[in-house]
Coordinates of C-alpha atoms and ligand atoms in Angstrom, one line a residue:
M3 CA 37.9 4.3 21.0
M4 CA 35.5 6.3 23.7
N5 CA 32.7 4.3 24.7
V6 CA 30.0 7.4 24.2
P7 CA 26.7 6.3 24.3
L8 CA 24.6 6.8 21.0
T9 CA 21.1 8.8 23.1
V10 CA 18.5 10.3 21.1
G11 CA 18.6 13.7 23.3
S12 CA 21.6 13.9 21.4
L13 CA 20.4 14.6 18.2
L14 CA 18.2 17.7 19.6
E15 CA 21.4 19.1 21.7
R16 CA 22.9 19.5 18.1
A17 CA 19.9 21.6 16.4
E18 CA 19.8 23.4 20.0
K19 CA 23.3 24.2 19.7
Y20 CA 24.1 24.4 15.9
F21 CA 20.9 25.3 14.5
A22 CA 19.0 27.5 16.4
K23 CA 17.6 29.9 14.1
K24 CA 16.6 27.5 11.4
Q25 CA 12.8 26.9 11.1
V26 CA 10.3 23.9 11.9
I27 CA 7.2 25.1 9.9
S28 CA 4.1 23.2 11.2
R29 CA 0.3 22.9 10.0
T30 CA -1.8 22.4 13.0
H31 CA -5.7 22.6 13.0
S32 CA -5.7 26.4 13.4
R33 CA -2.9 28.0 11.5
I34 CA 1.1 27.7 10.4
H35 CA 3.5 28.0 13.3
R36 CA 6.6 29.0 12.6
L37 CA 9.3 27.9 15.0
T38 CA 13.1 27.5 15.3
Y39 CA 15.0 25.1 16.3
K40 CA 15.9 26.9 19.7
E41 CA 12.4 27.6 20.7
I42 CA 11.9 23.5 19.6
G43 CA 14.2 22.8 22.5
E44 CA 13.1 24.9 24.7
R45 CA 9.7 23.4 24.6
T46 CA 10.7 20.4 24.2
R47 CA 12.9 20.3 27.7
K48 CA 9.4 21.9 29.3
L49 CA 7.7 18.8 28.1
A50 CA 10.1 16.5 29.3
H51 CA 10.0 18.2 32.7
A52 CA 6.4 18.4 32.5
L53 CA 5.9 14.3 31.7
E54 CA 8.4 13.8 35.1
G55 CA 5.8 16.3 36.6
L56 CA 3.4 13.4 35.5
G57 CA 5.0 10.6 37.0
V58 CA 6.6 9.3 34.1
K59 CA 9.4 7.2 35.0
R60 CA 12.3 5.8 33.7
G61 CA 11.5 3.6 30.8
E62 CA 8.1 3.7 30.6
R63 CA 6.0 4.6 28.1
V64 CA 4.5 7.9 26.9
G65 CA 2.0 6.9 23.9
T66 CA 1.0 10.1 21.1
L67 CA -2.1 9.8 18.8
A68 CA -1.3 12.6 16.9
W69 CA -0.7 14.2 13.1
N70 CA 2.5 15.3 11.7
H71 CA 3.2 18.5 13.5
H72 CA 5.9 20.5 16.0
R73 CA 3.9 19.2 19.2
H74 CA 4.4 15.4 17.8
L75 CA 8.2 16.2 17.2
E76 CA 8.5 17.7 20.9
A77 CA 7.6 14.3 22.1
Y78 CA 9.6 12.6 19.6
F79 CA 12.7 14.1 21.5
A80 CA 10.8 14.9 25.1
A81 CA 9.9 11.1 25.9
P82 CA 13.7 9.5 24.8
G83 CA 15.5 12.6 26.7
M84 CA 14.1 12.1 30.0
G85 CA 14.6 8.0 29.8
A86 CA 10.8 7.3 28.9
V87 CA 9.8 5.6 25.8
L88 CA 8.0 7.3 23.0
H89 CA 5.1 4.5 21.7
T90 CA 3.5 6.4 18.7
I91 CA 0.0 4.8 18.1
N92 CA -1.3 4.1 14.7
I93 CA -4.8 6.3 14.5
R94 CA -6.5 4.7 11.8
L95 CA -6.4 1.4 13.7
S96 CA -9.7 -0.5 15.0
P97 CA -10.9 0.8 18.8
E98 CA -10.2 -2.4 19.5
D99 CA -6.5 -2.4 18.2
I100 CA -5.6 0.7 19.8
T101 CA -6.9 -0.4 22.9
Y102 CA -5.0 -3.4 22.8
I103 CA -1.9 -2.1 22.1
I104 CA -2.3 1.2 24.9
N105 CA -2.9 -1.6 27.4
H106 CA -0.3 -3.7 25.6
A107 CA 2.9 -1.0 26.0
E108 CA 1.1 -0.3 29.5
D109 CA 1.6 3.8 28.4
Q110 CA 1.3 5.8 31.0
V111 CA 0.4 8.7 29.4
L112 CA -0.9 9.7 26.4
L113 CA -0.4 13.2 24.2
I114 CA -3.6 12.8 22.1
D115 CA -4.5 15.6 19.1
E116 CA -7.7 17.9 19.3
D117 CA -9.6 16.1 16.8
I118 CA -8.5 12.2 18.0
L119 CA -10.4 13.1 21.2
P120 CA -13.2 11.6 20.0
L121 CA -12.0 8.0 19.2
V122 CA -10.5 7.9 23.1
E123 CA -13.4 8.9 25.2
K124 CA -15.2 6.0 23.5
I125 CA -12.2 3.7 24.3
H126 CA -10.7 5.3 27.5
H127 CA -12.6 3.5 30.6
H128 CA -10.4 0.4 28.7
F129 CA -7.7 1.7 29.7
K130 CA -5.4 0.1 32.6
T131 CA -2.6 2.2 32.5
V132 CA -2.7 5.8 31.5
K133 CA -2.4 8.0 34.4
A134 CA -3.2 11.2 32.6
Y135 CA -4.0 12.6 29.3
V136 CA -2.6 15.8 27.4
I137 CA -4.3 17.6 24.4
M138 CA -2.4 19.0 21.7
T139 CA -4.2 22.1 20.8
D140 CA -3.1 25.6 20.3
Q141 CA -5.7 26.8 22.8
E142 CA -4.5 27.3 26.0
E143 CA -7.9 26.0 27.6
L144 CA -8.5 22.5 27.2
P145 CA -11.3 21.5 24.8
E146 CA -14.6 19.7 26.8
T147 CA -13.7 16.3 27.5
S148 CA -14.7 13.4 29.3
L149 CA -11.0 12.2 30.1
S150 CA -9.4 12.7 33.4
P151 CA -6.9 13.8 34.3
A152 CA -6.6 16.3 31.1
Y153 CA -4.5 18.6 29.9
S154 CA -3.8 21.3 27.9
Y155 CA -0.2 20.8 25.9
E156 CA 0.3 24.5 26.0
K157 CA -0.6 25.5 29.3
L158 CA 1.1 22.0 30.9
I159 CA 4.1 23.1 29.9
E160 CA 4.1 26.8 30.0
D161 CA 5.8 27.2 33.3
K162 CA 8.0 24.5 32.9
D163 CA 11.9 24.6 32.5
P164 CA 13.2 25.6 29.4
N165 CA 16.9 24.3 30.4
Y166 CA 15.5 21.0 31.9
A167 CA 18.6 18.6 31.3
F168 CA 18.2 15.4 29.8
A169 CA 19.2 12.2 31.3
T170 CA 23.2 11.6 31.3
D171 CA 23.1 8.0 32.6
I172 CA 21.6 6.7 29.5
D173 CA 22.5 3.4 28.2
E174 CA 22.3 3.2 24.4
N175 CA 20.9 0.2 24.5
E176 CA 17.5 1.2 26.3
P177 CA 14.4 1.7 24.4
A178 CA 13.7 5.1 23.0
G179 CA 11.0 4.0 20.9
M180 CA 8.1 1.5 20.2
C181 CA 5.3 1.7 17.6
Y182 CA 3.0 -1.5 16.8
T183 CA 2.9 -2.9 13.1
S184 CA -0.6 -4.7 12.0
A185 CA -0.5 -8.4 11.4
T186 CA -2.3 -10.4 9.1
T187 CA -3.5 -12.6 11.5
G188 CA -3.9 -11.7 15.4
K189 CA -3.4 -8.3 17.4
P190 CA -0.5 -6.1 15.9
K191 CA 3.1 -6.7 17.1
G192 CA 4.8 -4.7 19.3
V193 CA 8.4 -3.3 18.0
V194 CA 10.8 -1.6 20.5
Y195 CA 14.0 0.7 19.6
T196 CA 17.1 1.3 21.4
H197 CA 18.6 4.6 21.1
R198 CA 21.4 3.6 19.5
G199 CA 18.8 1.7 16.8
I200 CA 17.4 5.2 16.2
V201 CA 21.0 7.0 16.0
L202 CA 22.6 4.1 13.7
H203 CA 19.4 4.2 11.4
T204 CA 19.6 8.3 11.5
F205 CA 23.4 8.1 10.2
A206 CA 22.1 6.2 7.5
L207 CA 19.7 8.6 6.1
G208 CA 21.9 11.0 6.2
L209 CA 24.7 9.0 3.5
T210 CA 24.6 10.3 -0.1
D211 CA 24.2 6.9 -1.3
T212 CA 21.1 6.8 0.6
V213 CA 18.8 9.2 1.2
G214 CA 21.2 12.1 1.7
L215 CA 19.9 14.0 4.2
S216 CA 21.3 17.4 5.1
E217 CA 21.4 20.7 6.6
S218 CA 20.1 22.1 3.1
D219 CA 17.2 20.1 2.8
I220 CA 13.9 21.6 3.7
A221 CA 12.2 18.0 4.3
M222 CA 8.4 17.5 4.6
A223 CA 7.8 13.8 6.2
V224 CA 4.1 12.9 4.7
V225 CA 4.4 9.3 5.9
P226 CA 2.7 9.4 9.6
M227 CA 5.1 9.9 12.5
F228 CA 2.9 7.0 14.0
H229 CA 4.4 4.5 10.7
V230 CA 8.3 3.6 11.8
N231 CA 9.3 6.9 13.0
A232 CA 7.9 8.8 10.5
W233 CA 11.0 6.4 8.6
G234 CA 13.2 8.5 10.8
M235 CA 12.7 11.5 8.9
P236 CA 12.1 13.9 12.4
F237 CA 15.4 12.4 14.1
A238 CA 17.3 12.9 10.9
C239 CA 16.1 16.0 10.0
T240 CA 16.9 17.7 13.7
W241 CA 20.3 15.9 13.8
F242 CA 21.1 17.7 10.8
G243 CA 19.8 20.8 11.0
S244 CA 17.2 20.7 7.8
T245 CA 14.3 22.5 7.8
Q246 CA 11.3 21.1 8.3
V247 CA 8.1 21.2 7.4
F248 CA 4.7 19.4 9.1
P249 CA 1.6 19.1 6.5
G250 CA -0.1 18.3 10.3
P251 CA -4.1 16.9 10.5
Q252 CA -5.9 15.9 7.4
F253 CA -4.0 16.7 4.9
H254 CA -5.1 16.0 1.3
P255 CA -2.9 16.0 -2.0
K256 CA -3.6 19.6 -3.0
L257 CA -2.0 21.0 0.4
L258 CA 0.8 18.8 -0.2
A259 CA 1.3 20.3 -3.7
E260 CA 1.1 23.9 -1.9
L261 CA 3.6 23.5 0.7
I262 CA 5.9 22.2 -1.8
E263 CA 5.4 25.4 -3.4
Q264 CA 5.1 27.8 -0.8
E265 CA 8.1 26.6 1.1
K266 CA 10.0 24.9 -1.4
V267 CA 10.2 21.5 0.0
T268 CA 13.7 19.6 -1.7
V269 CA 12.6 16.2 0.3
T270 CA 9.6 14.3 1.1
A271 CA 8.6 11.3 2.1
G272 CA 5.4 8.6 1.9
V273 CA 3.9 5.7 0.3
P274 CA 2.9 5.5 -3.1
T275 CA -0.8 6.2 -2.6
I276 CA -0.2 9.8 -1.5
W277 CA 1.9 10.3 -4.7
I278 CA -0.6 8.5 -7.0
G279 CA -3.2 11.5 -5.3
L280 CA -0.1 14.0 -5.8
L281 CA 0.2 13.2 -9.3
Q282 CA -3.6 13.8 -10.0
V283 CA -3.4 17.3 -8.0
L284 CA 0.0 18.2 -10.3
E285 CA -1.6 17.0 -13.5
Q286 CA -4.6 19.8 -12.9
G287 CA -2.6 22.6 -11.5
N288 CA -0.3 24.4 -12.5
Y289 CA 2.1 24.0 -9.6
D290 CA 5.8 24.5 -9.0
T291 CA 7.7 21.7 -7.6
S292 CA 11.1 22.2 -9.0
S293 CA 12.6 22.5 -5.1
L294 CA 12.5 18.8 -5.2
R295 CA 15.4 17.1 -5.6
A296 CA 13.9 13.9 -4.1
V297 CA 10.4 12.2 -3.5
L298 CA 11.3 9.2 -0.9
C299 CA 8.7 6.6 -1.7
G300 CA 8.6 3.1 0.2
G301 CA 6.0 0.6 2.4
S302 CA 4.7 -0.8 -1.1
A303 CA 5.7 -1.2 -4.2
A304 CA 6.2 2.1 -6.1
P305 CA 4.7 1.2 -9.3
K306 CA 6.7 1.9 -12.5
G307 CA 3.9 4.1 -14.4
I308 CA 4.3 6.9 -11.1
I309 CA 8.2 7.0 -10.9
R310 CA 8.1 7.4 -15.0
I311 CA 5.4 10.6 -14.5
F312 CA 7.6 11.8 -11.8
E313 CA 11.4 11.5 -13.5
T314 CA 10.4 12.5 -17.5
K315 CA 7.8 14.8 -16.9
Y316 CA 8.6 16.6 -13.8
K317 CA 12.1 15.9 -13.5
I318 CA 11.6 14.9 -9.8
P319 CA 13.9 12.0 -9.1
F320 CA 12.1 9.4 -7.1
L321 CA 13.6 7.3 -4.5
H322 CA 12.4 3.8 -4.1
A323 CA 13.5 2.3 -0.6
Y324 CA 12.0 -0.8 1.5
G325 CA 12.0 -1.3 4.9
M326 CA 9.5 -2.4 7.7
T327 CA 8.6 -1.5 11.6
E328 CA 11.0 -4.3 12.3
T329 CA 14.0 -2.2 10.7
T330 CA 13.8 0.8 11.7
P331 CA 13.2 1.2 8.9
I332 CA 15.0 1.8 6.2
A333 CA 17.0 -1.3 4.6
L334 CA 17.2 -1.1 1.3
L335 CA 17.4 1.7 -1.2
S336 CA 17.4 1.7 -5.4
R337 CA 20.4 4.0 -6.7
R338 CA 21.8 3.7 -10.1
K339 CA 25.8 2.9 -9.3
S340 CA 28.3 4.9 -11.3
Y341 CA 28.7 3.0 -13.9
Q342 CA 25.6 2.2 -15.5
T343 CA 26.0 5.1 -17.2
D344 CA 24.7 3.2 -20.4
L345 CA 21.4 2.2 -19.1
S346 CA 18.3 3.2 -21.5
E347 CA 15.6 5.1 -20.2
E348 CA 13.4 1.9 -19.6
E349 CA 16.2 0.2 -17.9
L350 CA 16.5 3.1 -15.5
L351 CA 12.7 3.3 -14.7
D352 CA 13.1 -0.8 -14.4
L353 CA 16.1 0.0 -11.7
R354 CA 14.0 2.5 -9.6
A355 CA 11.2 0.1 -9.1
K356 CA 13.3 -2.3 -7.7
Q357 CA 13.4 -2.2 -3.9
G358 CA 17.3 -1.4 -4.4
M359 CA 20.5 -2.3 -2.8
L360 CA 20.8 -3.1 0.7
V361 CA 22.0 -0.2 2.8
P362 CA 25.1 0.3 4.5
G363 CA 25.4 -1.4 8.1
L364 CA 22.9 -4.6 7.2
E365 CA 23.7 -8.0 6.1
M366 CA 20.7 -9.5 4.0
K367 CA 20.6 -13.2 2.6
V368 CA 17.8 -14.7 0.6
I369 CA 16.5 -18.1 1.0
G370 CA 14.7 -20.5 -1.8
D371 CA 14.2 -24.0 -1.9
K372 CA 17.4 -24.9 -2.1
G373 CA 19.4 -22.1 -0.2
E374 CA 20.4 -19.2 -1.0
V375 CA 19.6 -17.7 -4.2
K376 CA 21.9 -17.0 -6.9
W377 CA 22.2 -13.6 -8.0
N378 CA 20.6 -14.0 -11.2
G379 CA 17.1 -11.9 -11.1
V380 CA 15.2 -15.3 -11.4
E381 CA 15.6 -17.4 -8.1
M382 CA 12.8 -16.4 -5.6
G383 CA 13.5 -16.7 -1.8
E384 CA 12.4 -15.1 1.5
L385 CA 14.5 -11.6 2.5
L386 CA 16.4 -12.1 5.4
I387 CA 17.9 -9.0 7.4
R388 CA 20.3 -8.9 10.1
G389 CA 22.0 -5.2 11.8
P390 CA 22.3 -2.9 14.2
W391 CA 18.8 -1.4 13.6
I392 CA 16.7 -4.4 12.8
A393 CA 14.9 -5.7 16.1
N394 CA 15.6 -9.3 17.5
E395 CA 12.3 -10.0 18.7
Y396 CA 8.3 -8.6 19.6
Y397 CA 7.8 -6.9 22.6
K398 CA 6.3 -9.4 24.7
D399 CA 4.8 -11.9 22.4
D400 CA 5.0 -15.5 21.2
R401 CA 5.5 -14.4 17.6
T402 CA 8.9 -13.5 18.0
K403 CA 9.7 -17.3 17.2
D404 CA 7.9 -17.3 13.7
A405 CA 10.3 -14.2 12.6
F406 CA 13.2 -14.2 14.9
K407 CA 15.6 -17.1 14.0
D408 CA 19.1 -17.8 13.9
G409 CA 19.8 -14.0 14.2
W410 CA 18.4 -12.9 11.4
L411 CA 14.6 -11.4 10.5
H412 CA 12.9 -13.2 8.3
T413 CA 10.5 -10.5 6.6
G414 CA 8.0 -12.2 4.7
D415 CA 9.1 -11.0 1.9
V416 CA 9.6 -13.1 -1.4
A417 CA 12.9 -11.4 -3.1
V418 CA 15.0 -11.6 -6.7
V419 CA 18.6 -10.4 -6.7
D420 CA 20.1 -9.3 -9.9
E421 CA 23.5 -9.8 -10.5
E422 CA 24.4 -6.5 -9.4
G423 CA 22.9 -7.1 -6.1
V424 CA 19.9 -5.4 -6.7
V425 CA 16.7 -6.8 -4.6
K426 CA 13.5 -6.4 -6.3
L427 CA 9.8 -8.0 -4.4
V428 CA 7.9 -10.1 -5.9
D429 CA 5.5 -10.3 -3.5
R430 CA 4.5 -11.3 0.3
T431 CA 5.3 -15.0 1.2
K432 CA 1.2 -14.6 1.7
D433 CA 0.2 -12.8 -1.3
L434 CA 2.4 -15.3 -3.8
I435 CA 0.0 -16.7 -6.9
K436 CA 0.8 -20.2 -7.1
S437 CA -0.8 -21.7 -10.8
G438 CA 0.1 -25.0 -11.3
G439 CA 3.4 -25.2 -9.2
E440 CA 4.5 -22.5 -10.6
W441 CA 5.0 -18.8 -9.1
I442 CA 3.6 -15.5 -10.4
S443 CA 4.5 -12.1 -8.6
S444 CA 1.0 -10.3 -8.4
V445 CA 3.7 -7.3 -7.8
D446 CA 4.9 -7.2 -11.3
L447 CA 1.3 -7.9 -12.6
E448 CA 0.5 -4.7 -10.8
N449 CA 2.7 -2.8 -11.7
A450 CA 2.2 -3.6 -15.7
L451 CA -1.4 -2.6 -15.1
M452 CA -0.5 0.6 -13.6
A453 CA 1.8 2.2 -16.8
H454 CA -1.6 2.4 -19.0
E455 CA -2.8 5.7 -18.9
A456 CA -6.1 4.8 -17.8
V457 CA -5.2 2.9 -14.4
L458 CA -5.2 5.0 -11.5
E459 CA -4.9 1.7 -8.7
A460 CA -4.6 -2.2 -9.9
C461 CA -4.4 -4.9 -7.0
V462 CA -3.7 -8.2 -8.3
I463 CA -5.1 -11.4 -5.8
A464 CA -5.3 -15.0 -6.1
V465 CA -8.5 -16.6 -6.7
P466 CA -8.8 -20.5 -5.7
H467 CA -9.1 -22.4 -9.2
Q468 CA -10.2 -26.4 -9.5
E469 CA -7.4 -27.2 -12.3
W470 CA -4.4 -24.3 -11.2
Q471 CA -4.7 -24.4 -7.7
E472 CA -4.9 -20.4 -8.0
R473 CA -5.1 -17.8 -10.8
P474 CA -4.5 -14.4 -10.6
I475 CA -7.5 -11.7 -10.8
A476 CA -7.0 -8.3 -11.3
C477 CA -9.1 -5.7 -9.4
V478 CA -8.5 -2.0 -11.3
V479 CA -9.7 1.6 -10.3
L480 CA -9.5 3.9 -13.3
K481 CA -9.1 7.1 -13.1
D482 CA -12.6 9.6 -13.3
A483 CA -11.9 10.8 -16.8
Y484 CA -11.6 7.3 -18.3
K485 CA -14.9 5.5 -16.4
N486 CA -16.9 3.2 -17.8
K487 CA -14.3 3.7 -21.0
V488 CA -12.1 1.3 -21.2
E489 CA -12.7 -2.8 -21.1
K490 CA -11.0 -5.0 -19.6
E491 CA -9.8 -6.4 -22.6
E492 CA -8.2 -3.2 -23.5
L493 CA -5.9 -3.5 -20.2
Q494 CA -5.1 -7.6 -20.9
E495 CA -3.9 -6.6 -24.1
F496 CA -1.8 -3.8 -23.0
I497 CA 0.0 -6.1 -20.4
R498 CA 0.2 -9.1 -22.7
P499 CA 3.4 -8.8 -24.5
Q500 CA 5.4 -8.6 -20.8
F501 CA 4.4 -12.0 -20.0
A502 CA 4.2 -15.7 -20.2
K503 CA 1.1 -16.5 -21.2
W504 CA -0.1 -18.0 -17.7
W505 CA 0.8 -15.2 -15.8
L506 CA -2.3 -12.9 -17.2
P507 CA -5.2 -12.3 -15.6
D508 CA -7.8 -14.5 -16.0
D509 CA -10.3 -11.6 -15.5
V510 CA -10.2 -7.9 -14.2
L511 CA -12.5 -6.2 -12.3
F512 CA -13.4 -2.9 -11.6
L513 CA -13.7 -1.6 -8.2
D514 CA -14.5 2.0 -6.6
E515 CA -11.9 1.7 -4.6
I516 CA -9.2 -0.7 -3.3
P517 CA -9.3 -0.9 0.8
K518 CA -6.4 0.2 2.3
T519 CA -4.3 -0.7 5.7
S520 CA -4.3 1.9 8.1
V521 CA -1.4 3.1 6.6
G522 CA -2.4 3.8 3.0
K523 CA -1.0 0.0 1.6
F524 CA -3.3 -2.2 -0.7
Q525 CA -4.9 -4.4 1.8
K526 CA -4.7 -7.5 0.0
M527 CA -6.4 -9.7 2.3
A528 CA -9.9 -7.8 2.4
L529 CA -9.7 -8.0 -1.2
R530 CA -9.1 -11.4 -1.9
K531 CA -12.4 -11.8 0.9
Q532 CA -14.3 -9.2 -1.1
V533 CA -13.8 -10.4 -4.1
N534 CA -14.2 -14.4 -3.5
E535 CA -17.8 -13.6 -2.3
Q536 CA -18.2 -11.4 -5.1
L537 CA -17.3 -14.2 -7.4
N538 CA -19.2 -16.8 -4.6
N539 CA -22.7 -15.3 -5.4
M540 CA -22.4 -15.0 -9.2
A541 CA -21.2 -18.9 -9.3
Ligands
AMP620 P1 5.5 -1.9 7.3 O1 5.7 -2.7 8.7 O2 3.8 -1.7 7.6 O3 5.8 -0.6 7.2 O4 5.6 -3.1 6.4 C1 6.3 -3.7 6.4 C2 6.2 -4.4 4.7 O5 5.6 -3.7 3.6 C3 7.2 -5.1 3.8 O6 7.4 -6.5 4.6 C4 6.8 -5.1 2.5 O7 6.2 -6.3 2.4 C5 6.2 -4.0 2.3 N1 7.4 -2.8 1.7 C6 7.8 -1.9 2.3 N2 8.2 -1.1 1.4 C7 7.9 -1.9 0.3 C8 8.6 -1.5 -1.2 N3 9.6 -0.3 -1.2 N4 8.1 -2.6 -2.0 C9 6.9 -3.2 -2.3 N5 6.8 -3.8 -0.7 C10 7.3 -2.8 -0.2

């Protein structure tokens, strides 16, 4: 067969050629933009030309600090198209971490959203390699800024070549993208994506048995473009010619509901906290969500209670998926097999709440105390994954040796596998609760609690215990309508029938909110610290 390199630039070329008329709908600070792929293609090429003019060379990093919008999409293709590396930076990290990341990746140029400017202005004097700042503003004129040299995006690309040719000699194993993931301890860790890895992952998103993205979709990635390339959606939607909707800066659940209704979104993707927020809005207003064929949910465990409402009340199929920054990210996805026709509603929801089956192209094993676990839904072990879109190291980082061993990525996630090969995550290795020498899954307890109508969010953590080493404590945020109206005993009784006695949380604490990570996941480490301090003060 021909050895034709798989390159990111070619994904956009297909959209320019075959889907020139189709649209990218993008919300920015000032308005909604509607651009065709023809326009996106020309603007992307102009941007690539501009980046070259700013001195960006092959293999060098172009950083972005931005929300989900069309300019960010253009950067997704401009940097890899010219042979540079797109480095998406998580704008919700601390200023210290952002500084570390920019210096560690040695970013040459930063593309920055207008509202992120104040943050960058505070820390830019620590940057060691940045040669230029491009402000992604709707205005041709530059907003006032202390950054230098700084350019307005629109002004910068204005006179550049709309036919600028992408590099044609790119080896598919060259880096195309980069993303840092926050570590539980220490500085964030960098993962580099090759052209080949991104393209193969893009194929995977189009498979009917995974997300099945296609030309007919109107796709809205709510997951930030700085969180593992918005799970690869911008690459896949562009290649397949789907219409794309970008919710832009500082969106809120009401805006998402409006966009779904107005733009007739067919598929959308985000972490569970986004869908918890959206459901609250749907409950209050009268929105037409009938266009949705799938809500893709990943990043942390999707609570069964949420899946139930989407599927039974709103008739929106819920696609639960699992992945990591290190896996580009889609690795597992939960779908019913064709012969599983006799599942009861409850069994089907249980299946949807599992993380799912391995995506074609990848390999996995689950390793327990005595080697590979049996597929019996009971034996627990750490999930190991390998495949063509799985990273094999952290970028210039000693912690590579902790996670990448013998050709496998050690995910740090503890899982069971059922007879059908469907994976269910029970915890992070660091979050498992060990009571009297036996493991308790915090995820199962959280799921059970979140199925109660009064519960908005539930997070179960371990607290030290003299006799049992550790015991589970549940931290619960009640929905507004139920505040101060539900006692902890009611919640304990509610979940009692589902668990062995020793699994039940010793206490239920009602909180105003659960601390979240920069990508909207429960931050268990911070919560454990907070609860332990609270308990010590009470003692
Ligand atoms: P990140 O690299 O920030 O995306 O985090 C990856 C981690 O998120 C994984 O190792 C899991 O612990 C967690 N995760 C991702 N998807 C899921 C899911 N569907 N259910 C439970 N945990 C998940």
